[in-house]
XYZ file of C-alpha atoms in Angstrom:
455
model
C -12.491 -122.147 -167.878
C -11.343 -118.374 -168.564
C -15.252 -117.392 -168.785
C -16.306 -119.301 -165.790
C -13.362 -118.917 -163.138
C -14.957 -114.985 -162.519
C -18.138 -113.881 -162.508
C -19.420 -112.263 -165.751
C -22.428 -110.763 -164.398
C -23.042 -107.798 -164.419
C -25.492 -106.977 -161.674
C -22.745 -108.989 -159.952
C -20.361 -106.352 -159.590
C -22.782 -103.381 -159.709
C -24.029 -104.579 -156.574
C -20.796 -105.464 -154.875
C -18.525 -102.593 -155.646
C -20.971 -99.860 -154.594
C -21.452 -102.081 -151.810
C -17.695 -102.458 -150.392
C -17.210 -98.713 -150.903
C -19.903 -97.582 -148.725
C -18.987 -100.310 -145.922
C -15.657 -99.619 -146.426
C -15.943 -95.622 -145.551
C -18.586 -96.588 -142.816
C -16.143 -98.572 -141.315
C -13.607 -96.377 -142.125
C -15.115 -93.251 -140.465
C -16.586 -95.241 -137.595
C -12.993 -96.615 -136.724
C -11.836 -93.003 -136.814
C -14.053 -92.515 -133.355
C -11.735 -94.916 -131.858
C -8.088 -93.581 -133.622
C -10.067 -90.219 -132.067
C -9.953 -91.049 -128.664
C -6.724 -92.990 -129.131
C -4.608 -90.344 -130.048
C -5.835 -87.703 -128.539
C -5.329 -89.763 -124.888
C -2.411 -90.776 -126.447
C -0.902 -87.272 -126.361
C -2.635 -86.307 -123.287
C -0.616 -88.742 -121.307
C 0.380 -93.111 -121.791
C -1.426 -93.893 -118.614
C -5.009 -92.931 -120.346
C -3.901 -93.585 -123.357
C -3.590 -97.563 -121.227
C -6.778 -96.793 -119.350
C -8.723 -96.489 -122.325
C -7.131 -99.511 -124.161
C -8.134 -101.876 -121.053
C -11.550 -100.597 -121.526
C -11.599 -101.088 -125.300
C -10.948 -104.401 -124.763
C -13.950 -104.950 -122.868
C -16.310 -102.734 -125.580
C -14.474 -104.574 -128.355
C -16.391 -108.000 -127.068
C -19.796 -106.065 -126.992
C -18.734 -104.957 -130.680
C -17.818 -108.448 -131.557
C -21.671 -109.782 -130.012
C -23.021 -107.096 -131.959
C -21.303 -108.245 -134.906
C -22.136 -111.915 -134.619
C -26.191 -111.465 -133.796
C -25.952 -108.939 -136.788
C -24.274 -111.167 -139.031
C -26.860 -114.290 -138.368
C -29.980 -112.309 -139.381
C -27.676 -110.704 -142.395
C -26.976 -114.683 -143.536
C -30.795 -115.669 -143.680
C -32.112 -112.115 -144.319
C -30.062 -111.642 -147.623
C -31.431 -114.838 -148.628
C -34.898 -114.296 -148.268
C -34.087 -110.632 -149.723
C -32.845 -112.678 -153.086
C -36.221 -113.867 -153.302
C -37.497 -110.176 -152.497
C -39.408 -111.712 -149.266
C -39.378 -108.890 -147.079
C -41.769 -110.019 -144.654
C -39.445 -112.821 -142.925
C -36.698 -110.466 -142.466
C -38.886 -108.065 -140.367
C -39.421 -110.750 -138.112
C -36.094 -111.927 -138.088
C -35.254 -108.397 -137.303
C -37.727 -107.722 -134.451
C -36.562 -111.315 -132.657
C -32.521 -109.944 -132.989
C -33.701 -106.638 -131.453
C -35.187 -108.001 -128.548
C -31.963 -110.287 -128.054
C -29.963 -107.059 -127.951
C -31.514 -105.266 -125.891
C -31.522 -107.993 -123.058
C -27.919 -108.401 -123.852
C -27.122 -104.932 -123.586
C -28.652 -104.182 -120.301
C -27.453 -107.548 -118.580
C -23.985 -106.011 -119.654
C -24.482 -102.544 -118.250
C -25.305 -104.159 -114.670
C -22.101 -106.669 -115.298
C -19.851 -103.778 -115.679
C -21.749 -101.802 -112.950
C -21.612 -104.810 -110.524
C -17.798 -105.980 -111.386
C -15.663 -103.185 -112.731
C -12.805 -104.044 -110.588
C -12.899 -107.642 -111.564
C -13.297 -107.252 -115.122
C -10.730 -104.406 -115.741
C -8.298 -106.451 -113.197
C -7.987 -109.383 -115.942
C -5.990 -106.883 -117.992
C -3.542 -105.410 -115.562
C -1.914 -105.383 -112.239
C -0.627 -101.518 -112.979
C -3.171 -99.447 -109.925
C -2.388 -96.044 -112.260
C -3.736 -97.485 -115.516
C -6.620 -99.057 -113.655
C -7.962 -95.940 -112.115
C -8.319 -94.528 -115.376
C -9.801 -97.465 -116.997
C -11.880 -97.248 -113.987
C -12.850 -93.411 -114.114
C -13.523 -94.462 -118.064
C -15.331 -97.518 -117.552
C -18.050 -96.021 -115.415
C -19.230 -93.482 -118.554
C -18.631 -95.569 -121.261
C -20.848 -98.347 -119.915
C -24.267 -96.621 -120.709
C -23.328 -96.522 -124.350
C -23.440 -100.324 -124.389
C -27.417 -100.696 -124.879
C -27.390 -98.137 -127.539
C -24.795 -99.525 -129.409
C -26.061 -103.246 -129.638
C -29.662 -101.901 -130.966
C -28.016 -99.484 -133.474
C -26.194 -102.695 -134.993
C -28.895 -104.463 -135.312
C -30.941 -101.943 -137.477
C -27.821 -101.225 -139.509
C -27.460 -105.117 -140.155
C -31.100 -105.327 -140.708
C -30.482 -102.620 -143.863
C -27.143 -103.788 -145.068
C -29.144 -107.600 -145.181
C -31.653 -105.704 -148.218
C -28.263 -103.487 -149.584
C -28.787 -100.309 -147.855
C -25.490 -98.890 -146.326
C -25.324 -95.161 -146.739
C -27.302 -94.244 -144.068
C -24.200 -95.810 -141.869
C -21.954 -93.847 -143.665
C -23.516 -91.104 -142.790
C -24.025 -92.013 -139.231
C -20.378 -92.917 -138.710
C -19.383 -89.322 -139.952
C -21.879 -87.386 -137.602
C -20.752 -89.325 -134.783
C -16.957 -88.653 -135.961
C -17.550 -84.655 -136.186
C -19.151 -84.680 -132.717
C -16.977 -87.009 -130.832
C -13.522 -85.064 -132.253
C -14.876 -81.841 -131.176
C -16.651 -83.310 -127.834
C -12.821 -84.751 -127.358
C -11.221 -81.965 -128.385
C -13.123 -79.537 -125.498
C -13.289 -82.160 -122.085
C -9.904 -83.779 -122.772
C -7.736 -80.767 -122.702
C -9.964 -78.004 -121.375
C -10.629 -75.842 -124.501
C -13.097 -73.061 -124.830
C -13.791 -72.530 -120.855
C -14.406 -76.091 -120.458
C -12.494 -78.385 -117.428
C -10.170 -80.894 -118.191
C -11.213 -83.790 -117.765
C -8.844 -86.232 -119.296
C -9.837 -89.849 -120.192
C -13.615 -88.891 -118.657
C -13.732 -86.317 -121.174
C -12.950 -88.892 -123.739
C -15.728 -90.771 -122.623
C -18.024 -88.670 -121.917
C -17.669 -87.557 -126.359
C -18.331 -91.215 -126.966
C -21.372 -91.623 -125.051
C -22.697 -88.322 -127.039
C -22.095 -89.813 -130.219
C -23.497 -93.401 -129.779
C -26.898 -91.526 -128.521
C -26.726 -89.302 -131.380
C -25.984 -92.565 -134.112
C -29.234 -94.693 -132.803
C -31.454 -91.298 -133.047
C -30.478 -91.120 -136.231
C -30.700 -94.791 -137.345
C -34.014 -95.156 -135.751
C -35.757 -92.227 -137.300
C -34.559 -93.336 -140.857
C -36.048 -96.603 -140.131
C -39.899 -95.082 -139.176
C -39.652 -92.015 -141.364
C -37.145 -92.386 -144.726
C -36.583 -96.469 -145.414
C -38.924 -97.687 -148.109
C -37.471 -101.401 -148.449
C -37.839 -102.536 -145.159
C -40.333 -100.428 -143.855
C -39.745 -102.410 -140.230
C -42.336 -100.807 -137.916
C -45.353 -99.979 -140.668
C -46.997 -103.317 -138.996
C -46.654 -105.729 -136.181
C -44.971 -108.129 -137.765
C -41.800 -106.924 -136.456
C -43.070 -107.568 -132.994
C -44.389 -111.233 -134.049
C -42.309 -114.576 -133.504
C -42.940 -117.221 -136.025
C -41.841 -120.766 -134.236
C -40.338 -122.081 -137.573
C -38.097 -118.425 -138.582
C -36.720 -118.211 -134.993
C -35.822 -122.076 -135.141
C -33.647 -121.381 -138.372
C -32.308 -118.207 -136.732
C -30.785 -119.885 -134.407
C -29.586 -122.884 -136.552
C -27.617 -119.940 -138.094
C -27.103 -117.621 -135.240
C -25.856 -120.491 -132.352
C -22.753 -121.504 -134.311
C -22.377 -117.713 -135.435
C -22.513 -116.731 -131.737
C -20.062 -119.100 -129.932
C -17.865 -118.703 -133.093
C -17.300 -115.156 -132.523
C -17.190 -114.955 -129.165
C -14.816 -117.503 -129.240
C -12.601 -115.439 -131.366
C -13.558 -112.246 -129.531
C -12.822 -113.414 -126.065
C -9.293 -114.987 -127.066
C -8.155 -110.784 -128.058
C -8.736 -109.561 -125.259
C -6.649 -112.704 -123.666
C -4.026 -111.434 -126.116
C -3.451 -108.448 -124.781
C -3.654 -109.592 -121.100
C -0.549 -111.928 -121.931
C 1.166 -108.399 -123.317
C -0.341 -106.472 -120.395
C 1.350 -108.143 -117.716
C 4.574 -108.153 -119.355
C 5.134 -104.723 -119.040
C 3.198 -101.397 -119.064
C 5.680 -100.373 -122.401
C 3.954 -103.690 -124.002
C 0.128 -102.416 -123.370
C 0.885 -98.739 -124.899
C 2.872 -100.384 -127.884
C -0.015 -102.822 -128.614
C -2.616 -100.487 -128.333
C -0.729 -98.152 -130.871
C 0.017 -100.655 -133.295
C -3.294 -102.581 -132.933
C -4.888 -99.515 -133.526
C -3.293 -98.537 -136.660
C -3.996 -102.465 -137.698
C -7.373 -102.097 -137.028
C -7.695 -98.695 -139.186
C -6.490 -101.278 -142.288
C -8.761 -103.495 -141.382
C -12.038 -101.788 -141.665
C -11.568 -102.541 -145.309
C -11.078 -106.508 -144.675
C -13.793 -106.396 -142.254
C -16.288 -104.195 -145.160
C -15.244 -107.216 -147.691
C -16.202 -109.919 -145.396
C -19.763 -108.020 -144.790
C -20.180 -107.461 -148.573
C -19.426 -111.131 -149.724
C -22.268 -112.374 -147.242
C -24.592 -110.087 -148.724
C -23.672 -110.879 -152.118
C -23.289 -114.683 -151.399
C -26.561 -114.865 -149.634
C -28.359 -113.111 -152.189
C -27.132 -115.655 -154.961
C -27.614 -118.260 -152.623
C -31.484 -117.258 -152.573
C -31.782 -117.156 -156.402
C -30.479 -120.384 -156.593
C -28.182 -120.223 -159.539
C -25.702 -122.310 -158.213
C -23.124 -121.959 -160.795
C -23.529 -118.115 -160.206
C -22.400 -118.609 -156.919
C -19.280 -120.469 -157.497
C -18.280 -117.683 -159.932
C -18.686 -114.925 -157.175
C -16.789 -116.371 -154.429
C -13.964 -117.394 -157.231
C -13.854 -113.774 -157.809
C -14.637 -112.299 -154.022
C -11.585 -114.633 -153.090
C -9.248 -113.187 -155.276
C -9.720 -109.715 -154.644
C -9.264 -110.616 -151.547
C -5.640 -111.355 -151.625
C -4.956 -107.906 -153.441
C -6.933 -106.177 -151.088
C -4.890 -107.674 -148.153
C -1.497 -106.857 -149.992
C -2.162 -103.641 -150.925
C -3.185 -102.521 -147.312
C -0.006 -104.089 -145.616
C 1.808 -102.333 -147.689
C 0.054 -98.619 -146.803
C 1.072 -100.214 -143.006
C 4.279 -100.670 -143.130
C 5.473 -97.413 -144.973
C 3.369 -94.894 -143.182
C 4.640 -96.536 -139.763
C 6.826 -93.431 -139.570
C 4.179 -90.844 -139.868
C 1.677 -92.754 -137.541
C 3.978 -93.335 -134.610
C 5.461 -89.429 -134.441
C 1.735 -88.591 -133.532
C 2.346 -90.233 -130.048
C 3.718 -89.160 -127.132
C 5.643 -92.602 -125.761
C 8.471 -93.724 -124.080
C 11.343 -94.474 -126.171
C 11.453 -98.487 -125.236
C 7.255 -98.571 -126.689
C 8.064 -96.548 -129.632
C 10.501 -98.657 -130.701
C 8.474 -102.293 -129.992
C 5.155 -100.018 -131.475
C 7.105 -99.611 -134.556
C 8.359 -103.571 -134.468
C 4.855 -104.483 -133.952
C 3.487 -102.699 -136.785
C 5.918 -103.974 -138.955
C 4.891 -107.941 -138.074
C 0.622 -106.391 -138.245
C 1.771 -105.522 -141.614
C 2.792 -109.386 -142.902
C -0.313 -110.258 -140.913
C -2.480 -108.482 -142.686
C -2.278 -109.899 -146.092
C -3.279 -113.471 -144.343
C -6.329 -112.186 -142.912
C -7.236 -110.163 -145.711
C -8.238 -114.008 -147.021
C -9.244 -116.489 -144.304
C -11.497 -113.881 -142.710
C -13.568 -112.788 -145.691
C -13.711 -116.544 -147.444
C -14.499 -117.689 -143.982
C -16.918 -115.405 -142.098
C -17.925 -113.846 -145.263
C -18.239 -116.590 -148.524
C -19.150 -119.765 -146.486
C -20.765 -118.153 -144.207
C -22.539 -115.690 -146.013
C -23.729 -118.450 -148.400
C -25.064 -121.067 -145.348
C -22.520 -122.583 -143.580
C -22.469 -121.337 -140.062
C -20.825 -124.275 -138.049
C -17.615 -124.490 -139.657
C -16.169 -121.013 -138.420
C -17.079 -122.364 -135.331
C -14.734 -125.516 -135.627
C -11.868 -123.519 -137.199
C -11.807 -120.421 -134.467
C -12.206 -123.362 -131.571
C -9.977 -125.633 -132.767
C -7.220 -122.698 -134.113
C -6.993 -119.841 -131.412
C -8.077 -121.975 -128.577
C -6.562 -125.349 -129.372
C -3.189 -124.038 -131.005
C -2.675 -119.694 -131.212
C -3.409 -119.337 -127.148
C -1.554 -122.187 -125.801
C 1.272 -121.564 -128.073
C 1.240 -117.737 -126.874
C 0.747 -118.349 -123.006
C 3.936 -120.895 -122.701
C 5.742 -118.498 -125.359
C 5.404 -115.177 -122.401
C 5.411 -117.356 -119.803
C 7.727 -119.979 -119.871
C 10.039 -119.789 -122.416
C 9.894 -115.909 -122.161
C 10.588 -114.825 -125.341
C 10.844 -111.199 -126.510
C 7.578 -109.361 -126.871
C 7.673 -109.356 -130.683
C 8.138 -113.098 -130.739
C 5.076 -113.415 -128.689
C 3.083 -111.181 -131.261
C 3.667 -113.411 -133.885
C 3.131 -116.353 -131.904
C -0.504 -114.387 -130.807
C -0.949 -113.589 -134.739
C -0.297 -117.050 -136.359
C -4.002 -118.107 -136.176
C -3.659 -116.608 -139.754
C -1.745 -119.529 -140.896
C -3.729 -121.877 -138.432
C -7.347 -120.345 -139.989
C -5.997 -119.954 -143.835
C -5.147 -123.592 -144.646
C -8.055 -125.431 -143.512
C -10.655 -122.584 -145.221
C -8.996 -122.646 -147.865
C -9.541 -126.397 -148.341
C -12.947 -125.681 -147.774
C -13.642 -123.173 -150.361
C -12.334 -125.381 -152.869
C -15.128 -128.174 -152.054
C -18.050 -125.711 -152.499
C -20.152 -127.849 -149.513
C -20.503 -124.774 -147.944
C -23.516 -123.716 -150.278
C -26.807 -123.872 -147.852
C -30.437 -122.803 -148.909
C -31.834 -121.478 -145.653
C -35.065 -119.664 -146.819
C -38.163 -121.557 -146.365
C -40.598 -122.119 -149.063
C -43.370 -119.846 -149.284
């Protein structure tokens, strides 16, 4: 049992551990746009600091679609590239583009059309929204950009090629500090422009990250090689029908998930305008942890559909025995980095004493959270999953968050009125809801699917 519990390959972890650093730092330094803008607004003044949260939510759904599309061609695409098939996966690729680039420009006229109603869902406060407003109307052009650029990332990390987003996500991290730096506070001769400044250094670098990403893919990739034919541009009737086998369940399952956060922090938002700046600090510093959960969830369904497609099935038992454990450490060790640097994070903010003090209770609760989504969201999204099994993320986020986390949060602000901390956890217990049931799962292995098609 000792030699067969972990894997003992060694390609194995040759693959995998170069492959969670990269995605890790990508992640990492791509995050560090957002913790940019977040506390530089955040000492500018709370009411942009707000703005900009409201409008984050709103980006973080077009990050979460982007994710999701990405992820199904990632889940049959890193089969097909265990078989070293490269063909299907540039027409799996070409079909996701086009998907995002409808999606992208359907949401550019949505936000262009409804800003008021969208932004209003959040808030009540007229201050905040005029600068979620003012922000809103820049930050929507990036939208198109960013959904393509995704797509051609996922399309590399499918056939193990990540640095090129490492090194995207530290251009765009140079350019959007200094572009920040300049328009926010009026530096060098510039105006200030406040939260438009902000925005205005994100747009810049989200142009800049697909020029980049789409001249490595005609001029430098030699895997892919995505646009050296037409096949990219060609839809076969039996690849697009197993896309979206893969990619329907994938879909609804994250935007499930990815509609009930922004819900979250509408329940917190019209509590009080203390509770939006408190959540938006500590939610940020949460989501700077975890980039590294998120980079271990994307590496396992690489690795897992890779196995998957060389079909040695007791191979992959043995890597998602060993992805699941590191796992746990990995979730332990970053809760821990959370809760004793809380006191160095929050003195970089400017807030009012009541949010500094419910920031810093906040972060203390993200911190016990972490460790419990440091497992269900890799094994889930990223072992079963990754090796095939798209529907039953679907069932768990539907039946968890919608049938059990949101209800349980609504009545908990709303009519029982508890403290604001109280309804945090009650907002963060899917991770007890989700855990159980996937773990229960990953101990029946049914989740192993062969997707690729025979040649």
């Amino acid at each position: 049992m000792k030699k067969t519990f972990f894997s003992h390959d060694k390609n194995f972890y040759a693959a995998l551990f170069p492959l969670l650093i990269i995605i890790s730092l990508q992640n990492l330094i791509s995050y560090s746009v957002n913790m940019a803008d977040n506390i530089m607004l955040g000492a500018y003044s709370q009411n942009a600091l707000s703005g900009a949260a409201l409008v984050n939510q709103v980006f973080f759904l077009i990050q979460q679609a982007a994710v999701v599309i990405g992820d199904g061609l990632v889940v049959i695409a890193s089969q097909y590239w265990g078989q070293k098939r490269i063909e299907p996966i540039r027409q799996i690729t070409g079909m996701v583009l086009k998907i995002a680039l409808g999606l992208g420009i359907f949401l550019i006229i949505l936000c262009s059309l409804f800003p008021e109603t969208i932004l209003g869902f959040f808030t009540s406060d007229t201050t905040i929204l005029a600068e979620a407003g003012s922000y809103l109307q820049i930050i929507k052009y990036t939208f198109l950009l960013y959904l393509a650029t995704q797509v051609l990332l996922s399309a590399l990390r499918s056939v193990e090629t990540v640095r090129i987003a490492f090194v995207i996500s530290c251009v765009s991290l140079v350019v959007n500090v200094s572009i920040n730096y300049t328009l926010i506070y009026g530096r060098f001769g510039f105006p200030e422009l406040g939260i438009q400044g902000s925005a205005i250094g994100t747009m810049i670098s989200r142009c800049l990250e697909f020029f980049i990403v789409f001249i490595y893919v005609i001029k430098t990739d030699k895997k892919l090689k995505l646009f050296s034919d037409k096949a990219v541009f060609h839809i076969d009737k039996l690849l697009r029908s197993d896309y979206i086998k893969v990619a329907v369940p994938v879909f609804v399952s994250g935007m499930l998930w990815a509609i009930s956060v922004p819900m979250q922090t509408a329940i917190l938002g019209h509590l009080s305008s203390d509770a939006i700046a408190a959540n938006s600090v500590a939610s940020t510093f949460y989501q700077y942890m975890k980039v590294v959960v998120l980079a271990m969830s994307s590496a396992s369904s690489v690795m897992m559909g890779k196995a998957v497609g060389k079909g040695n099935l007791d191979e992959v038992k043995a890597a998602a025995r060993t992805l699941s454990v590191l796992n746990v450490g990995v979730g332990i060790i970053l809760g821990a980095i959370l809760y004793f640097t809380k006191d160095f994070l929050l003195a970089q903010y400017t807030l009012s004493p009541t949010a500094a003090q419910l920031a810093e209770q906040l972060i203390i609760i993200m911190a016990v959270v972490m460790v419990g989504m440091a497992y269900q969201m890799p094994v889930g999204s990223g072992i079963i999953r990754g090796a095939g099994d798209a529907k039953f993320s679907l069932y768990v986020n539907m039946i968890s968050t919608w049938g059990i986390v949101l209800p349980l949060s609504l009545a908990a602000a709303f009519w029982w009125k508890w403290p604001i901390p109280a309804v945090v956890i009650c907002l963060q217990s899917d991770q007890i809801f989700k855990g159980l049931p996937i773990f229960l799962r990953f101990r029946s292995y049914k989740w192993i699917h062969k997707l690729t098609r025979d040649k």
